[in-house]
PDB file of C-alpha atoms in Angstrom:
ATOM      1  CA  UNK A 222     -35.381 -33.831  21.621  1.00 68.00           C
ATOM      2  CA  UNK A 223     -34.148 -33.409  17.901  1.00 72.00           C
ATOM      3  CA  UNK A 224     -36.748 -31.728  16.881  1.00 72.00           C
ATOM      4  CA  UNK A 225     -35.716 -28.777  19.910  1.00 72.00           C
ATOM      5  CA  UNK A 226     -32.156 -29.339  18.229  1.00 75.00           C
ATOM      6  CA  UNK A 227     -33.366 -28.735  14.842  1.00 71.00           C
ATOM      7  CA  UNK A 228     -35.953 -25.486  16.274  1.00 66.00           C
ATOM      8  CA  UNK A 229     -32.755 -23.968  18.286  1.00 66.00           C
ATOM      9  CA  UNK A 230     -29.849 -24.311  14.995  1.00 67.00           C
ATOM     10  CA  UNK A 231     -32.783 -22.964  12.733  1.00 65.00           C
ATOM     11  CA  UNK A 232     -33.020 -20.163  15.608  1.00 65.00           C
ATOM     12  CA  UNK A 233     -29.829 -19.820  15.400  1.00 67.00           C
ATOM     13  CA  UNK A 234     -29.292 -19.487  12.001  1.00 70.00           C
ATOM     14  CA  UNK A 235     -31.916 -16.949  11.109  1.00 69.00           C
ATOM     15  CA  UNK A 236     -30.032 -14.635  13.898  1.00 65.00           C
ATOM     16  CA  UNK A 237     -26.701 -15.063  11.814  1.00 64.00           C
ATOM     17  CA  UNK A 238     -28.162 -13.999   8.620  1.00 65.00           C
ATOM     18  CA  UNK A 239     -30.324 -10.924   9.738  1.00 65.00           C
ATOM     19  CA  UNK A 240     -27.492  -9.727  11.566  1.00 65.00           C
ATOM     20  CA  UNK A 241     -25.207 -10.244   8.610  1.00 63.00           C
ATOM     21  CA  UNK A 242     -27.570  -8.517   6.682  1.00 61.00           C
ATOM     22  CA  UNK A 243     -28.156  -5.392   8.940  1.00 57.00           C
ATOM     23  CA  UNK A 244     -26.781  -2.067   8.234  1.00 53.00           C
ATOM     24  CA  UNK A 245     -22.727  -1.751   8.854  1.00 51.00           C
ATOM     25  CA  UNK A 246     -21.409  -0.126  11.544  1.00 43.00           C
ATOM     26  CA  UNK A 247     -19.064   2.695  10.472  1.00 39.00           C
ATOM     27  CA  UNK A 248     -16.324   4.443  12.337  1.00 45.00           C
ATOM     28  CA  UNK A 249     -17.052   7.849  13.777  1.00 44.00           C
ATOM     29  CA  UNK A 250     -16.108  10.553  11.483  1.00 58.00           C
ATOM     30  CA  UNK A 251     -16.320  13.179  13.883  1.00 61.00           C
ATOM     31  CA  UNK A 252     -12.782  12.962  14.678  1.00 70.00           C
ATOM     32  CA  UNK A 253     -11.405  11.756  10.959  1.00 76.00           C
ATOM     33  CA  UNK A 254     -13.606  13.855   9.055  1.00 85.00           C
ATOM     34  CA  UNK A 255     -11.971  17.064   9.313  1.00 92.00           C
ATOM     35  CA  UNK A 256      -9.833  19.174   6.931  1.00 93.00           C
ATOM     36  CA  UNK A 257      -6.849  19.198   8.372  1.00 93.00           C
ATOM     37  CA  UNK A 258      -6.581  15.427   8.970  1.00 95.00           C
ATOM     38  CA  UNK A 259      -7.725  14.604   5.288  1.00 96.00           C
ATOM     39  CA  UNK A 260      -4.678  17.377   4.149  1.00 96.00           C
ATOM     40  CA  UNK A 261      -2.454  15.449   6.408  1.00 95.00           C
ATOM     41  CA  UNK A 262      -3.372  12.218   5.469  1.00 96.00           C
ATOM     42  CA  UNK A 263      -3.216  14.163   1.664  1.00 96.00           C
ATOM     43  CA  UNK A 264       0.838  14.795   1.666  1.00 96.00           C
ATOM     44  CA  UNK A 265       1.365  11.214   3.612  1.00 97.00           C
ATOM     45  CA  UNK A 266      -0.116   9.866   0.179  1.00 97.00           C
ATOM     46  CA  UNK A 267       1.216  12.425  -1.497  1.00 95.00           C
ATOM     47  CA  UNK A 268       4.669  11.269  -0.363  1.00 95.00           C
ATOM     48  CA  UNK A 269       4.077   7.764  -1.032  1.00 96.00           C
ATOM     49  CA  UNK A 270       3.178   8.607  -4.898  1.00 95.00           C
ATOM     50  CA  UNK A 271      -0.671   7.803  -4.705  1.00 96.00           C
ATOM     51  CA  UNK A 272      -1.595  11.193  -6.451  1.00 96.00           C
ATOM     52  CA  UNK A 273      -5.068   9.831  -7.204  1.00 96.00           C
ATOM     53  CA  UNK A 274      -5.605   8.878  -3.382  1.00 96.00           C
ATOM     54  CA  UNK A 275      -4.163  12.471  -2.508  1.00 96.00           C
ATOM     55  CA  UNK A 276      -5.661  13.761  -4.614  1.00 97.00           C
ATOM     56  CA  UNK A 277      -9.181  12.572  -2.968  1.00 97.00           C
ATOM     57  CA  UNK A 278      -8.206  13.424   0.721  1.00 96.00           C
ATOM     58  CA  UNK A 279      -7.700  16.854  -0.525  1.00 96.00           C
ATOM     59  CA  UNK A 280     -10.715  17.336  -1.930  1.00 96.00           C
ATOM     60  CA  UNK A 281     -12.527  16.024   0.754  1.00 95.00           C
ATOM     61  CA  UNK A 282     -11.020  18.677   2.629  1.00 95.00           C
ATOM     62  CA  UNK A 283     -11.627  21.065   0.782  1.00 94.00           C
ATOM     63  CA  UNK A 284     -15.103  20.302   0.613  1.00 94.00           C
ATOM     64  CA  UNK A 285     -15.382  20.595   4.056  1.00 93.00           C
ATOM     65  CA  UNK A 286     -13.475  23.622   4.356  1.00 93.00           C
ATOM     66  CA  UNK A 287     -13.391  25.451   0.897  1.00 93.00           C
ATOM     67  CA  UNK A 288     -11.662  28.711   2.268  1.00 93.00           C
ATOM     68  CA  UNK A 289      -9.209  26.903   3.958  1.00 95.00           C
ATOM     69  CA  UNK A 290      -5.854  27.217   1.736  1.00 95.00           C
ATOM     70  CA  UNK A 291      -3.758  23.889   2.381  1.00 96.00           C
ATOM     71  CA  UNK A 292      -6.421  21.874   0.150  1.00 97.00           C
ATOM     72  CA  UNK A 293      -5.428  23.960  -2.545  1.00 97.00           C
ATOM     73  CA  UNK A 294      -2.032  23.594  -2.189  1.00 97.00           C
ATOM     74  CA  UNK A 295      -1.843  19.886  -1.732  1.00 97.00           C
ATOM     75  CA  UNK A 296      -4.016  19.928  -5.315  1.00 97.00           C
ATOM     76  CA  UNK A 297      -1.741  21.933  -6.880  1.00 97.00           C
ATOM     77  CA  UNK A 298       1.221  19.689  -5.720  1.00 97.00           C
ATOM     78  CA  UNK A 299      -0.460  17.042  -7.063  1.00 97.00           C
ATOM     79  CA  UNK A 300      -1.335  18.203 -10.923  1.00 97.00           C
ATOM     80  CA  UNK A 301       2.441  19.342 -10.572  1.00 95.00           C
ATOM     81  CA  UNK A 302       3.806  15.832 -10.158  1.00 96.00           C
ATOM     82  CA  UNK A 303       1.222  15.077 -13.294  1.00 95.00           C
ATOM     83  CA  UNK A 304       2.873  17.417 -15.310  1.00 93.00           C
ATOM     84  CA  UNK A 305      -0.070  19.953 -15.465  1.00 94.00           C
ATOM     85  CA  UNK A 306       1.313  22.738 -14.283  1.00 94.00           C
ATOM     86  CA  UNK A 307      -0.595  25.460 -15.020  1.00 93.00           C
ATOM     87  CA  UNK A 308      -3.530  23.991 -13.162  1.00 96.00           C
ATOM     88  CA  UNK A 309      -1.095  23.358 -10.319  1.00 96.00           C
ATOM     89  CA  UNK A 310       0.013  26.857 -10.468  1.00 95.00           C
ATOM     90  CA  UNK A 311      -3.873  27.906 -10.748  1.00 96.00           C
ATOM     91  CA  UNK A 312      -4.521  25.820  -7.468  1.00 97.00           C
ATOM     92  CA  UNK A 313      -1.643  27.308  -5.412  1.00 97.00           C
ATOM     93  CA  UNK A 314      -2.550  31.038  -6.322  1.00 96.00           C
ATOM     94  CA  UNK A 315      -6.310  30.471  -5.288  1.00 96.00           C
ATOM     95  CA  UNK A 316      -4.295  29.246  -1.710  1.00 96.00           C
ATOM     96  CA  UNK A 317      -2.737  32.310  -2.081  1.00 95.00           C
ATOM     97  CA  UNK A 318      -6.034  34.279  -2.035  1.00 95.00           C
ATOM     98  CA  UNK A 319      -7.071  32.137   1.271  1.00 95.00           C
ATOM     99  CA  UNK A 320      -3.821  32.510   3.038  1.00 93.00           C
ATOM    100  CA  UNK A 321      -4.594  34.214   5.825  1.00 91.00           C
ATOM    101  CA  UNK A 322      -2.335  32.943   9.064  1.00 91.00           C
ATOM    102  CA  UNK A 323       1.563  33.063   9.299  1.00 91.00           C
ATOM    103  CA  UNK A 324       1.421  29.562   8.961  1.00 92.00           C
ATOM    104  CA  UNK A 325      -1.029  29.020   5.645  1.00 93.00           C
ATOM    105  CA  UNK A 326       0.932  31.547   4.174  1.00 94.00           C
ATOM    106  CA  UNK A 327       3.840  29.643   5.032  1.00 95.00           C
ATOM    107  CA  UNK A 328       2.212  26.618   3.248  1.00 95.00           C
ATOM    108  CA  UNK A 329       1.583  28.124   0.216  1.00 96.00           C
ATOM    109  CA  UNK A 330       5.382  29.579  -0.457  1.00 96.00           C
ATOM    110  CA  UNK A 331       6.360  26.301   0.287  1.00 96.00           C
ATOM    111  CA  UNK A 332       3.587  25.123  -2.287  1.00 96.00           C
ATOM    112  CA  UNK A 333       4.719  27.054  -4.948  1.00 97.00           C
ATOM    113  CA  UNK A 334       8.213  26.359  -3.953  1.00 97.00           C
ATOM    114  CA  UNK A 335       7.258  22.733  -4.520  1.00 96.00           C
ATOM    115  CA  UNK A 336       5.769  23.442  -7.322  1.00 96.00           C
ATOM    116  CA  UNK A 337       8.521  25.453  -9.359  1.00 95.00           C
ATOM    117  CA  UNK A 338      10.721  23.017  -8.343  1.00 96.00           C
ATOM    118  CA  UNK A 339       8.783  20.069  -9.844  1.00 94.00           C
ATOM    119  CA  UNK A 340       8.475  22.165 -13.351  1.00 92.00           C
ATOM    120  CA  UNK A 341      11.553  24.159 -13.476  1.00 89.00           C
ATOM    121  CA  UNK A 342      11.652  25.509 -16.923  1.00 80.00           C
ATOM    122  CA  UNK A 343       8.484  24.220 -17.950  1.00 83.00           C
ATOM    123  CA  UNK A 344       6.841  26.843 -15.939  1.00 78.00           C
ATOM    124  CA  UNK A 345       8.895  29.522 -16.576  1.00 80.00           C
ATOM    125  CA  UNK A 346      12.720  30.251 -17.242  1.00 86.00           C
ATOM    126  CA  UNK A 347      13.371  32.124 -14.068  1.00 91.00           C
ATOM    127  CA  UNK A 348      12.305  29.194 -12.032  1.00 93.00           C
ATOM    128  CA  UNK A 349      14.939  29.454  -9.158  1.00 94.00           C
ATOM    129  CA  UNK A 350      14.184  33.246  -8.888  1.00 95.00           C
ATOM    130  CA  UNK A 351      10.180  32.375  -8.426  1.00 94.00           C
ATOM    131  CA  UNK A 352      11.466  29.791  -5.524  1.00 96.00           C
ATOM    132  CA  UNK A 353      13.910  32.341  -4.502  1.00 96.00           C
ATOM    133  CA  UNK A 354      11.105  34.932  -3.966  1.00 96.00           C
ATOM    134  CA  UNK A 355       8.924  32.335  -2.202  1.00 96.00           C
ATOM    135  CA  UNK A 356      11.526  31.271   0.121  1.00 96.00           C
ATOM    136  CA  UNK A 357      12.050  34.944   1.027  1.00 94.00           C
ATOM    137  CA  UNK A 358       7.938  35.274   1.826  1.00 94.00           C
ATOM    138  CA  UNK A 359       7.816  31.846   3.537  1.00 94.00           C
ATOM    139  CA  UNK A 360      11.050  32.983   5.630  1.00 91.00           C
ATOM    140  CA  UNK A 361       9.114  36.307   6.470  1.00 89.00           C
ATOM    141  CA  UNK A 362       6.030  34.599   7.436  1.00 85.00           C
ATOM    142  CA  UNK A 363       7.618  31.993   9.536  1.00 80.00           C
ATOM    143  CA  UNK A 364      11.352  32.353  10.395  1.00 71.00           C
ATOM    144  CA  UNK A 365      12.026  29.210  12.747  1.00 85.00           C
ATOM    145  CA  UNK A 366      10.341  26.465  10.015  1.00 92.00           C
ATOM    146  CA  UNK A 367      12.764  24.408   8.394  1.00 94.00           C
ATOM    147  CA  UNK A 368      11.018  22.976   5.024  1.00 95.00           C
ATOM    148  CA  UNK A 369      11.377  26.530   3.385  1.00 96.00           C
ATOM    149  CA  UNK A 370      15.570  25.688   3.888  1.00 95.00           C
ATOM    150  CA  UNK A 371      15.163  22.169   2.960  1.00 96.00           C
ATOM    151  CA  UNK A 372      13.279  23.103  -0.500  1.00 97.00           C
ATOM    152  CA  UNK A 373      15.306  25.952  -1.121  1.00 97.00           C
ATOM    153  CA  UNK A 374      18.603  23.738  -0.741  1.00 97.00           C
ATOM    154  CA  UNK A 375      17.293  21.479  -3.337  1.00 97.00           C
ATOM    155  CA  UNK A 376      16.415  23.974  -5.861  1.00 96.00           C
ATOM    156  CA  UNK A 377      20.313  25.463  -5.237  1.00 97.00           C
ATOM    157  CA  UNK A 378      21.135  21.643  -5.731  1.00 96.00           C
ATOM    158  CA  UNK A 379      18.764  20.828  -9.272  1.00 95.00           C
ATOM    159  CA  UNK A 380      20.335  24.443 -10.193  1.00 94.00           C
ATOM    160  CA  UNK A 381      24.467  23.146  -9.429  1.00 94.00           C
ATOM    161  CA  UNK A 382      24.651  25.900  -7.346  1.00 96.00           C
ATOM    162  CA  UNK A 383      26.193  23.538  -4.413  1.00 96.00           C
ATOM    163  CA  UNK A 384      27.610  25.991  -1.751  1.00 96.00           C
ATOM    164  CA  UNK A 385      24.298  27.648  -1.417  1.00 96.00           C
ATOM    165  CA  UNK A 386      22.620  23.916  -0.940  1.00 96.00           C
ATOM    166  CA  UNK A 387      24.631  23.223   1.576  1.00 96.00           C
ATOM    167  CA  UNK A 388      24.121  26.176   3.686  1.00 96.00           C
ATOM    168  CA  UNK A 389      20.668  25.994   3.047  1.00 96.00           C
ATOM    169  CA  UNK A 390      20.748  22.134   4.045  1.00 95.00           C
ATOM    170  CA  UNK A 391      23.165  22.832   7.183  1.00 95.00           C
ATOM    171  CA  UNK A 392      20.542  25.436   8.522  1.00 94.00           C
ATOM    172  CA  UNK A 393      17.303  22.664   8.199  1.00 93.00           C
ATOM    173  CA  UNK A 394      19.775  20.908  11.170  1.00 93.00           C
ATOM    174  CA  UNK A 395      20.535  23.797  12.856  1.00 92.00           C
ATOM    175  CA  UNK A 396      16.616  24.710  13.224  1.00 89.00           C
ATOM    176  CA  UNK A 397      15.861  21.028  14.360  1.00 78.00           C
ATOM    177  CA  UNK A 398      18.668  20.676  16.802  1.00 71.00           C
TER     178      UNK A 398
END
């Protein structure tokens, strides 16, 4: 009888440790593995301040989709909040050259929007008239979206220029209500 006992935990056992020392299962990445959900999960990190972690998600998707322009953009956002500018600005005009929807060209004036706002004078002196002539494109491109308003409030703001902010801000409520 203990020798059964002994046969069955050694049995027993050996199952444990092969199967602990099989292959892993991993999660499907038909679903997660796509471009758009590694730019979206790209500007949540992005958000958050994990620049190298954005960073990542947008070049996965951009290696999965290297003509698709919100990669690019999410890139360029990122060397902006490193303070390299020009490559940001680099990244968001190759977006530029992909743009080809309302609604990626809409990303990228937003982009550089972002952008200019983020470097101001270091990228040029007429800053607010570069984010100016990107909120007039993104407006053209998509009429009824609210983050060109929201961005071009806060560059009014960062410029002092507080009436214009405000309108600016009061029409980002007026499109969502």
């Amino acid at each position: 009888m203990a020798f059964r006992i002994k046969c069955f935990a050694v049995a027993m056992m050996s199952a444990f440790l092969f199967s602990a020392c099989g292959p892993k299962l991993l999660t499907p990445k038909t679903r997660l593995d796509t471009p758009v959900q590694h730019v979206r999960n790209g500007m949540k990190l992005l958000k958050l301040d994990k620049f190298e972690s954005a960073f990542r998600e947008f070049s996965r998707a951009n290696e999965l989709d290297p003509k698709l322009s919100s990669p690019y953009v999410g890139m360029g956002l990122v060397y902006g909040h490193k303070g390299q500018f020009g490559k940001g600005l680099a990244s968001i005009r190759q977006a530029d050259e992909f743009a080809k929807e309302t609604e990626q060209k809409l990303i990228v004036q937003v982009g550089y929007m972002r952008l200019y706002i983020l470097g101001r004078a270091k990228l040029e002196k007429q800053w607010l008239r570069r984010i100016e002539d990107a909120f007039r494109k993104a407006k053209s491109a998509s009429g009824d979206n609210p983050e060109p308003y929201y961005y071009m409030g806060v560059a009014y703001k960062i410029s002092h220029d507080y009436d214009k902010a405000l309108e600016q801000f009061v029409r980002v409520f007026e499109i969502d209500n």
